[in-house]
Amino acid sequence: MARFDKRTLLKASGAGLGLALTLAPTLEAQGKTARKPAAGNGPFERPLTAPWQFRQADTNDWLAATVPGTVHTDLLANKKIADPFYRTNERDQQWIDKKDWEYRTTVTIDAATLKRDHVELVFAGLDTYADVYLNDVKVLSADNMFREWTADIKAHAKPGANALRVYFHSPIALGLKALDAFGFIPPASNDQSENGGLGDKKVSVFTRKAGYHYGWDWGPRFVTSGLWRPVTLRAWNAARISDLNIVQDSVSKDVAHLTAVFEIQADAAGQATIHLQSPTDASIKGQATVDLKPGLNTASVSVTVNKPKLWWSNGLGDAFLYTLKGQLVTAGTSDSRTVRTGLRTLKIVQKPDADGKSFYVELNGVPVFMKGANYIPNDNFLTRVTPAVYDRVVKSAVDTHMNMLRVWGGGVYEDDYFYDQCDRNGILIWHDFMFACSMYPDDQAFLDNVRAEAVYNVKRLRHHASIAIWIGNNEIDSAWENDVPNGGWGWKQNYTEAQRAQLWRGYEAIFHKILPETIAQYDPQRTYRPSSPLADWDGTNVKHADLNTPTQSGDIHYWDVWWGQKPFAEYRTHIGRFMSEYGFQSFPEFRTVKAYAEPQDYDIFSEVMKAHQRSSIGNGTIKNYMQRDYKVPADFRQFLYVGQVLQAEGIKVAMEAHRARMPYCMGSLFWQINDCWPVASWSSIDYYGRWKAQQYFAVKAFDAVLVSPVIDGDKLTITAISDLLDDRRALLVLRVMDFNGNIRSLNSQHIDLKANSSAVVYGGTVKDILNGAAPTDVLLSVQLYDLTRGKVPALSAVRGKPTIGGTLLNSNIVYFAPIKDVKLPNPALKTTVKAVGGDIAIGLTSATLVKNLCLSHDAEGRFSDNYFDVLPGEPVIVRFTPAKPMTVKAFEAGLSTMHMAEIT
C-alpha cells in the first residue's frame, strides 16, 4: 500500500481538471443523443447506469469502479496507489500494465426490449485487449482502442439481471508475444520501454493504442486499460440508420447543393422512405423512396439551400452550422439521425510557382494563413478530460486568434465534443491518423485492424466542418526516407535488408494504400497526405521535406532551434511553405510545480524536476539558451519566470517571421498548446490550463493585424501583416525612448495596409533610428493606427506618447541589445484595483520601464494580458477573470508581481 500525504491528490484548476476521478463526457456532450423507446418500434439506446466493480484478475478483491474510466484512475479512487503525477510516483506504478484486469456490472433488460429483433451492447471505446462476457458467454473480443465495438447479445440475454464482465488482457504481455513472433524490434523512438521495466523491448507498435501512453518526450509512461468511452444498450427492429453523411456537392454564396447519403441496416427486403429536413430552416427538405435489401443499404436524398450561410474560420466570419435531420420510415419501424455541419468550400492549394509549390488553405475562395498550434491529449488518463477541459482549450485558441489546431498522431481520435466545439468556434483541424515516430507490422490481421479503425473514424468525423486535411502519420517519412540510403534519422542502419523491406511493406500498406483508399471512398472531398512533414506526394511518388532545398513545397517541422541549439534568429531564415511544427520549452509556473514537487525538489536538476522533464536535453538546453540573452537567476521561482519569458520571446520570433513571409509561407503551428500532465515542456498552456507567457505573446503575434520590427545587425526592417479582408489606411509610428520615457526620436508615415497580405513598410539603419542613443539605454516602440474611418490627425507627443485619432491596430516593442545587457531601472509600479462586473480591473502605471511584468494570483483565473512591458508614463489596464467570484480585497491580498529588473 502506498503512503499517502497532503499531496495524495493533485488539485486541479477552477476549470475542472484534476486527478480526482471525474466522469467522462455524457452521450449528449459527445454530440450523440441517447435514444429512448419510441411509441412504435423505433430504435433506442440507453447508457448502462448500474454500478461497476473491478479487480486485478488474479485476485478476488473486487473494488468500486467508474465507467468510463481506467484501471489507474480506479486504483487511485480506491487509494490503492498514490497520485501518479506526484514527484516520482510514476516509477512505482509500472506494475499495473503487466497485470490483467476485470470489470463487472449488471445489465437489466426488460422482456419488451428482448422481443426486439436486435439487442446489442455498444462499446464506444475499449482500451485495448478486451474479452466481453454476458452471463458467462463470450460475446466479443476487442483489440483496438480507437474503434467502436458492438456485441449482439439477444441470444444470450434474459429478462431481468444479466451479468456483464469485461476482461482486459495486459497490453504489455500481449505486446511481448507479438514482438517475439515478429522476430525483431521495430523503431519506436519515443517508447519509454526502459522506464516500464522492459529494457529495449518496445512493444507499442503492435497495439492499436495511443502511442503517448507508452511515454513521449513530454509525457510519462502510463499504459492504461479500461472502458474509456461509454457503454450503451441498443435495441431495434427491422431497419435502422447506421450512418448519415452530408455531401456538399457544390457551395457558393448563392446556392448550396447537398446530397444526404443514408446507410441503412435492414433485415429484410422492402420499401422505405427517407427524408431530410432542417429543424431550423423549413426550406431545406427532400425525400425519396428506396427499395431495401437485407444487409447494408445506401440511399440518398438531394436538397438545395438558397443563399446559404457559409462557415468561416475564427477571425473571418461566423462559423455557422446547419442542423440536418434524416429520417427513415418503413412499414414497421422508423428511425432518425441528426448531424450538424457547416457549408463551406475548402481546398489545400498546391500550385507550382517560382519558389516551388504553394501549400495553403483556401476557405470559401479566400487564401487563409493558418495560425495555431499542435494539440495532444489533455491527460494521460483520458476519462478525466471533461467538456470543461475541451472548452478551455478551444476557447484559449479562439482568444489567441488561432484558426487551426493539429490533432497529432501519437494521441487519440478525440471525443465528438471536441470537434463540435471546433466547429462552433471556427477552429480548423489538421488531423493526423494515430501513427507517430514508429514503423509498424505488415501482417494481414494488423492491416485489417488499421483499415477498420480508419473507416470508423473517418465516417465518424467527416461531417465536421472543422476537419481540413487528413495526414497519415507524424514524422515517419522523415525518419525512414526509404529511397535515400543514408537518409532519415538513422533508423534503417540498424536493420538488415530483409528487415527493412518488411518494415517498408507495412509502411506502404498503411500510408500509401489503406489510408488513402479510405479517404477516397469515404471522404473524397478532403486532401490526404501520407506523412507530416512532407514536401510532395502525387499518389505514388514521395518528395521528402527538406528545408535546405532551394525550392519548397508541403509542410516543414523545424527543430534546429532547440535540438540543434541554433539561435532564435534562425526562425527568420529557415521558413517553408507551411510550418507545421516548431517549438521551445519552458517550465510551468511555480504553483504548478508545487503541485508535484516539494521544497527540497526546487532545483531544475533535482531528481523530481528531471522526472518531470522528458526531453533528453531539456533542462540544460533551457539554461543554455537563457544565458545567451538573460541573467540566469539563482532563485528557483525567478528561474521559472525567466524561462517562460525566454520561450515566449523565442517563439514570438518564429510566429512573426512566418506571418511576415506570407504568401510564401501560409501556416504557423507551434508545438504545442497543451500538456497531458504537469511537466516542463513545449506547451503554451500547462496541465491545469494556466497560460504561460508564450500564450499571451501569441495573442499579439496572431492578431488579425501585426506590425513586426526586426533588427539584424545595423538594419531595421518593419513588416505589416493583415489577415483582414479589406484594405485599410494606416499610420505607422516609431518611437525610440529611454527607460524614463524621454523620446530620443519620433517618426511616422502613412501606409496602405492591403487586405490579406504582408509587406515591408519601413527600412532603415539602427544607427539612424538610435539618433545617438546607447543601445543599452533605449527601446523602440512601433505602433500601427487605423485611419480608414477618421480624419488623418496631426502627430504630437506628450512625454513621448503620440496623440492619434485612429484606432490602435497593433503595437510591438524591440530592444537593441540582449536583455542581460540592458540597463533596466528599478521601477516604482503603482496599481489600482476595482471590480468591473465579475472581473477585476487592474490599473498599472510606472514612471520608468517595467520589463516583462508578470501578474500572479493565488486564485484560479486568467489575466487579459501578462508578461508585458509597461512603458514609462503610459497606463495599462488589465482584467482578471476569476474562476470563482472574488472581492477586490481578496484579489489584492493574493496578487503578486515579478519583473525583469528583479532578476539577479
Short mmCIF file of N, CA, C and O in Angstrom, two decimals, residues 237-308:
data_model
loop_
_atom_site.label_atom_id
_atom_site.label_comp_id
_atom_site.label_asym_id
_atom_site.label_seq_id
_atom_site.Cartn_x
_atom_site.Cartn_y
_atom_site.Cartn_z
N ASN A 237 -35.66 -2.88 -34.39
CA ASN A 237 -36.39 -3.84 -35.22
C ASN A 237 -36.21 -3.51 -36.70
O ASN A 237 -36.20 -2.34 -37.08
N ALA A 238 -36.10 -4.52 -37.48
CA ALA A 238 -36.25 -4.45 -38.94
C ALA A 238 -35.19 -3.62 -39.66
O ALA A 238 -34.50 -4.12 -40.55
N ALA A 239 -35.06 -2.33 -39.32
CA ALA A 239 -34.13 -1.47 -40.05
C ALA A 239 -33.76 -0.27 -39.18
O ALA A 239 -34.54 0.16 -38.33
N ARG A 240 -32.58 0.24 -39.41
CA ARG A 240 -32.14 1.44 -38.71
C ARG A 240 -31.13 2.19 -39.56
O ARG A 240 -30.50 1.62 -40.46
N ILE A 241 -30.97 3.49 -39.27
CA ILE A 241 -29.93 4.30 -39.92
C ILE A 241 -28.62 4.06 -39.18
O ILE A 241 -28.51 4.35 -37.98
N SER A 242 -27.65 3.53 -39.87
CA SER A 242 -26.35 3.32 -39.24
C SER A 242 -25.38 4.48 -39.49
O SER A 242 -24.41 4.64 -38.77
N ASP A 243 -25.68 5.32 -40.51
CA ASP A 243 -24.83 6.49 -40.77
C ASP A 243 -25.58 7.46 -41.66
O ASP A 243 -26.39 7.06 -42.51
N LEU A 244 -25.32 8.74 -41.45
CA LEU A 244 -25.87 9.79 -42.31
C LEU A 244 -24.74 10.75 -42.64
O LEU A 244 -24.13 11.36 -41.75
N ASN A 245 -24.44 10.86 -43.94
CA ASN A 245 -23.35 11.71 -44.40
C ASN A 245 -23.90 12.80 -45.32
O ASN A 245 -24.63 12.51 -46.26
N ILE A 246 -23.55 14.04 -45.02
CA ILE A 246 -23.98 15.16 -45.83
C ILE A 246 -22.85 15.54 -46.78
O ILE A 246 -21.81 16.07 -46.36
N VAL A 247 -23.02 15.22 -48.06
CA VAL A 247 -22.02 15.53 -49.08
C VAL A 247 -22.34 16.90 -49.67
O VAL A 247 -23.47 17.13 -50.14
N GLN A 248 -21.36 17.78 -49.64
CA GLN A 248 -21.54 19.12 -50.20
C GLN A 248 -21.08 19.11 -51.65
O GLN A 248 -19.90 19.30 -51.95
N ASP A 249 -22.04 18.87 -52.55
CA ASP A 249 -21.71 18.73 -53.97
C ASP A 249 -21.15 20.04 -54.54
O ASP A 249 -20.20 20.04 -55.32
N SER A 250 -21.77 21.15 -54.18
CA SER A 250 -21.26 22.46 -54.57
C SER A 250 -21.80 23.49 -53.59
O SER A 250 -22.93 23.38 -53.13
N VAL A 251 -20.97 24.47 -53.31
CA VAL A 251 -21.35 25.52 -52.36
C VAL A 251 -20.85 26.85 -52.91
O VAL A 251 -19.69 26.99 -53.30
N SER A 252 -21.73 27.83 -52.92
CA SER A 252 -21.36 29.20 -53.25
C SER A 252 -22.17 30.12 -52.36
O SER A 252 -23.02 29.67 -51.58
N LYS A 253 -21.95 31.40 -52.47
CA LYS A 253 -22.71 32.35 -51.66
C LYS A 253 -24.17 32.40 -52.08
O LYS A 253 -25.03 32.84 -51.31
N ASP A 254 -24.46 31.92 -53.28
CA ASP A 254 -25.83 31.97 -53.79
C ASP A 254 -26.61 30.70 -53.53
O ASP A 254 -27.81 30.74 -53.24
N VAL A 255 -25.96 29.54 -53.67
CA VAL A 255 -26.69 28.29 -53.53
C VAL A 255 -25.74 27.17 -53.14
O VAL A 255 -24.56 27.17 -53.52
N ALA A 256 -26.28 26.23 -52.37
CA ALA A 256 -25.53 25.03 -52.00
C ALA A 256 -26.35 23.80 -52.39
O ALA A 256 -27.56 23.74 -52.11
N HIS A 257 -25.72 22.88 -53.07
CA HIS A 257 -26.36 21.62 -53.45
C HIS A 257 -25.78 20.51 -52.57
O HIS A 257 -24.56 20.29 -52.57
N LEU A 258 -26.66 19.85 -51.83
CA LEU A 258 -26.24 18.84 -50.87
C LEU A 258 -26.86 17.49 -51.22
O LEU A 258 -27.99 17.43 -51.72
N THR A 259 -26.13 16.43 -50.90
CA THR A 259 -26.67 15.08 -51.00
C THR A 259 -26.54 14.42 -49.64
O THR A 259 -25.43 14.31 -49.11
N ALA A 260 -27.68 14.00 -49.09
CA ALA A 260 -27.66 13.26 -47.82
C ALA A 260 -27.59 11.78 -48.14
O ALA A 260 -28.51 11.22 -48.76
N VAL A 261 -26.49 11.14 -47.74
CA VAL A 261 -26.29 9.73 -48.03
C VAL A 261 -26.59 8.93 -46.76
O VAL A 261 -25.91 9.09 -45.73
N PHE A 262 -27.62 8.11 -46.84
CA PHE A 262 -28.03 7.27 -45.72
C PHE A 262 -27.40 5.89 -45.85
O PHE A 262 -27.43 5.29 -46.93
N GLU A 263 -26.86 5.38 -44.76
CA GLU A 263 -26.55 3.96 -44.68
C GLU A 263 -27.61 3.32 -43.79
O GLU A 263 -27.84 3.77 -42.67
N ILE A 264 -28.26 2.30 -44.32
CA ILE A 264 -29.41 1.70 -43.64
C ILE A 264 -29.14 0.21 -43.47
O ILE A 264 -28.87 -0.51 -44.45
N GLN A 265 -29.22 -0.25 -42.25
CA GLN A 265 -29.08 -1.67 -41.97
C GLN A 265 -30.49 -2.27 -41.93
O GLN A 265 -31.34 -1.83 -41.13
N ALA A 266 -30.75 -3.24 -42.78
CA ALA A 266 -32.10 -3.82 -42.89
C ALA A 266 -32.03 -5.33 -42.75
O ALA A 266 -31.08 -5.98 -43.19
N ASP A 267 -33.10 -5.90 -42.17
CA ASP A 267 -33.18 -7.35 -42.01
C ASP A 267 -33.81 -8.04 -43.21
O ASP A 267 -33.55 -9.21 -43.46
N ALA A 268 -34.68 -7.31 -43.91
CA ALA A 268 -35.42 -7.95 -45.00
C ALA A 268 -35.66 -6.95 -46.12
O ALA A 268 -35.53 -5.74 -45.94
N ALA A 269 -36.01 -7.47 -47.27
CA ALA A 269 -36.33 -6.61 -48.41
C ALA A 269 -37.65 -5.90 -48.15
O ALA A 269 -38.55 -6.41 -47.47
N GLY A 270 -37.78 -4.70 -48.69
CA GLY A 270 -39.00 -3.93 -48.52
C GLY A 270 -38.79 -2.50 -48.93
O GLY A 270 -37.66 -2.05 -49.17
N GLN A 271 -39.89 -1.77 -48.99
CA GLN A 271 -39.83 -0.37 -49.40
C GLN A 271 -39.73 0.53 -48.19
O GLN A 271 -40.31 0.25 -47.13
N ALA A 272 -39.01 1.64 -48.36
CA ALA A 272 -38.86 2.62 -47.28
C ALA A 272 -38.82 4.01 -47.88
O ALA A 272 -38.56 4.19 -49.07
N THR A 273 -39.10 4.97 -47.03
CA THR A 273 -38.99 6.38 -47.42
C THR A 273 -37.94 7.04 -46.55
O THR A 273 -37.88 6.80 -45.33
N ILE A 274 -37.09 7.84 -47.18
CA ILE A 274 -36.10 8.61 -46.43
C ILE A 274 -36.38 10.10 -46.62
O ILE A 274 -36.78 10.53 -47.70
N HIS A 275 -36.21 10.85 -45.57
CA HIS A 275 -36.47 12.28 -45.57
C HIS A 275 -35.23 13.00 -45.05
O HIS A 275 -34.51 12.49 -44.19
N LEU A 276 -35.01 14.21 -45.52
CA LEU A 276 -34.02 15.11 -44.92
C LEU A 276 -34.68 16.47 -44.74
O LEU A 276 -35.33 16.98 -45.67
N GLN A 277 -34.53 17.03 -43.57
CA GLN A 277 -35.06 18.35 -43.29
C GLN A 277 -34.20 19.03 -42.25
O GLN A 277 -33.35 18.39 -41.61
N SER A 278 -34.42 20.31 -42.07
CA SER A 278 -33.70 21.07 -41.06
C SER A 278 -34.69 21.60 -40.04
O SER A 278 -35.65 22.30 -40.42
N PRO A 279 -34.51 21.29 -38.77
CA PRO A 279 -35.41 21.81 -37.73
C PRO A 279 -35.39 23.33 -37.63
O PRO A 279 -36.32 23.92 -37.09
N THR A 280 -34.34 23.96 -38.17
CA THR A 280 -34.20 25.42 -38.04
C THR A 280 -34.37 26.15 -39.36
O THR A 280 -34.33 27.38 -39.39
N ASP A 281 -34.56 25.41 -40.47
CA ASP A 281 -34.74 26.05 -41.77
C ASP A 281 -35.72 25.20 -42.59
O ASP A 281 -35.35 24.20 -43.19
N ALA A 282 -36.98 25.63 -42.59
CA ALA A 282 -38.03 24.85 -43.23
C ALA A 282 -37.85 24.70 -44.72
O ALA A 282 -38.43 23.81 -45.35
N SER A 283 -37.04 25.56 -45.34
CA SER A 283 -36.85 25.48 -46.79
C SER A 283 -35.98 24.30 -47.20
O SER A 283 -35.94 23.93 -48.37
N ILE A 284 -35.26 23.73 -46.23
CA ILE A 284 -34.39 22.59 -46.54
C ILE A 284 -35.18 21.32 -46.31
O ILE A 284 -35.47 20.93 -45.17
N LYS A 285 -35.55 20.65 -47.38
CA LYS A 285 -36.28 19.40 -47.24
C LYS A 285 -36.21 18.62 -48.54
O LYS A 285 -36.08 19.16 -49.63
N GLY A 286 -36.25 17.31 -48.38
CA GLY A 286 -36.25 16.42 -49.52
C GLY A 286 -36.60 15.02 -49.08
O GLY A 286 -36.47 14.68 -47.90
N GLN A 287 -37.06 14.19 -50.01
CA GLN A 287 -37.38 12.82 -49.67
C GLN A 287 -37.23 11.95 -50.90
O GLN A 287 -37.19 12.42 -52.04
N ALA A 288 -37.13 10.63 -50.62
CA ALA A 288 -37.01 9.66 -51.70
C ALA A 288 -37.55 8.33 -51.22
O ALA A 288 -37.56 8.04 -50.03
N THR A 289 -38.00 7.52 -52.15
CA THR A 289 -38.44 6.16 -51.86
C THR A 289 -37.34 5.20 -52.30
O THR A 289 -36.77 5.34 -53.39
N VAL A 290 -37.05 4.25 -51.44
CA VAL A 290 -35.95 3.32 -51.73
C VAL A 290 -36.43 1.89 -51.51
O VAL A 290 -37.32 1.62 -50.69
N ASP A 291 -35.84 0.98 -52.25
CA ASP A 291 -36.09 -0.45 -52.07
C ASP A 291 -34.93 -1.05 -51.28
O ASP A 291 -33.79 -1.08 -51.76
N LEU A 292 -35.23 -1.50 -50.09
CA LEU A 292 -34.20 -2.06 -49.23
C LEU A 292 -33.99 -3.54 -49.54
O LEU A 292 -34.93 -4.25 -49.93
N LYS A 293 -32.78 -3.97 -49.35
CA LYS A 293 -32.46 -5.39 -49.43
C LYS A 293 -31.85 -5.80 -48.09
O LYS A 293 -31.41 -4.94 -47.31
N PRO A 294 -31.82 -7.07 -47.77
CA PRO A 294 -31.22 -7.47 -46.49
C PRO A 294 -29.75 -7.08 -46.44
O PRO A 294 -29.01 -7.20 -47.43
N GLY A 295 -29.32 -6.57 -45.30
CA GLY A 295 -27.94 -6.16 -45.12
C GLY A 295 -27.79 -4.65 -45.14
O GLY A 295 -28.71 -3.91 -44.79
N LEU A 296 -26.64 -4.19 -45.59
CA LEU A 296 -26.33 -2.76 -45.60
C LEU A 296 -26.77 -2.14 -46.91
O LEU A 296 -26.40 -2.59 -47.99
N ASN A 297 -27.55 -1.08 -46.81
CA ASN A 297 -28.06 -0.36 -47.97
C ASN A 297 -27.54 1.07 -47.96
O ASN A 297 -27.35 1.68 -46.91
N THR A 298 -27.37 1.63 -49.16
CA THR A 298 -27.02 3.03 -49.31
C THR A 298 -28.08 3.72 -50.16
O THR A 298 -28.42 3.22 -51.24
N ALA A 299 -28.59 4.84 -49.67
CA ALA A 299 -29.61 5.59 -50.39
C ALA A 299 -29.35 7.07 -50.16
O ALA A 299 -28.70 7.46 -49.18
N SER A 300 -29.86 7.91 -51.06
CA SER A 300 -29.54 9.33 -50.95
C SER A 300 -30.73 10.21 -51.26
O SER A 300 -31.66 9.81 -51.97
N VAL A 301 -30.68 11.43 -50.72
CA VAL A 301 -31.66 12.48 -50.98
C VAL A 301 -30.89 13.75 -51.29
O VAL A 301 -29.94 14.11 -50.57
N SER A 302 -31.29 14.47 -52.32
CA SER A 302 -30.64 15.73 -52.68
C SER A 302 -31.51 16.90 -52.24
O SER A 302 -32.74 16.86 -52.35
N VAL A 303 -30.85 17.95 -51.74
CA VAL A 303 -31.55 19.16 -51.33
C VAL A 303 -30.76 20.37 -51.80
O VAL A 303 -29.55 20.29 -52.07
N THR A 304 -31.44 21.51 -51.87
CA THR A 304 -30.82 22.77 -52.27
C THR A 304 -31.02 23.78 -51.15
O THR A 304 -32.09 23.87 -50.57
N VAL A 305 -29.95 24.52 -50.85
CA VAL A 305 -30.02 25.60 -49.86
C VAL A 305 -29.73 26.90 -50.59
O VAL A 305 -28.62 27.12 -51.09
N ASN A 306 -30.73 27.76 -50.66
CA ASN A 306 -30.55 29.05 -51.32
C ASN A 306 -29.96 30.07 -50.34
O ASN A 306 -30.32 30.10 -49.17
N LYS A 307 -29.05 30.88 -50.87
CA LYS A 307 -28.37 31.90 -50.07
C LYS A 307 -27.85 31.31 -48.75
O LYS A 307 -28.21 31.74 -47.66
N PRO A 308 -27.02 30.28 -48.83
CA PRO A 308 -26.57 29.62 -47.61
C PRO A 308 -25.70 30.54 -46.75
O PRO A 308 -24.99 31.41 -47.26
#
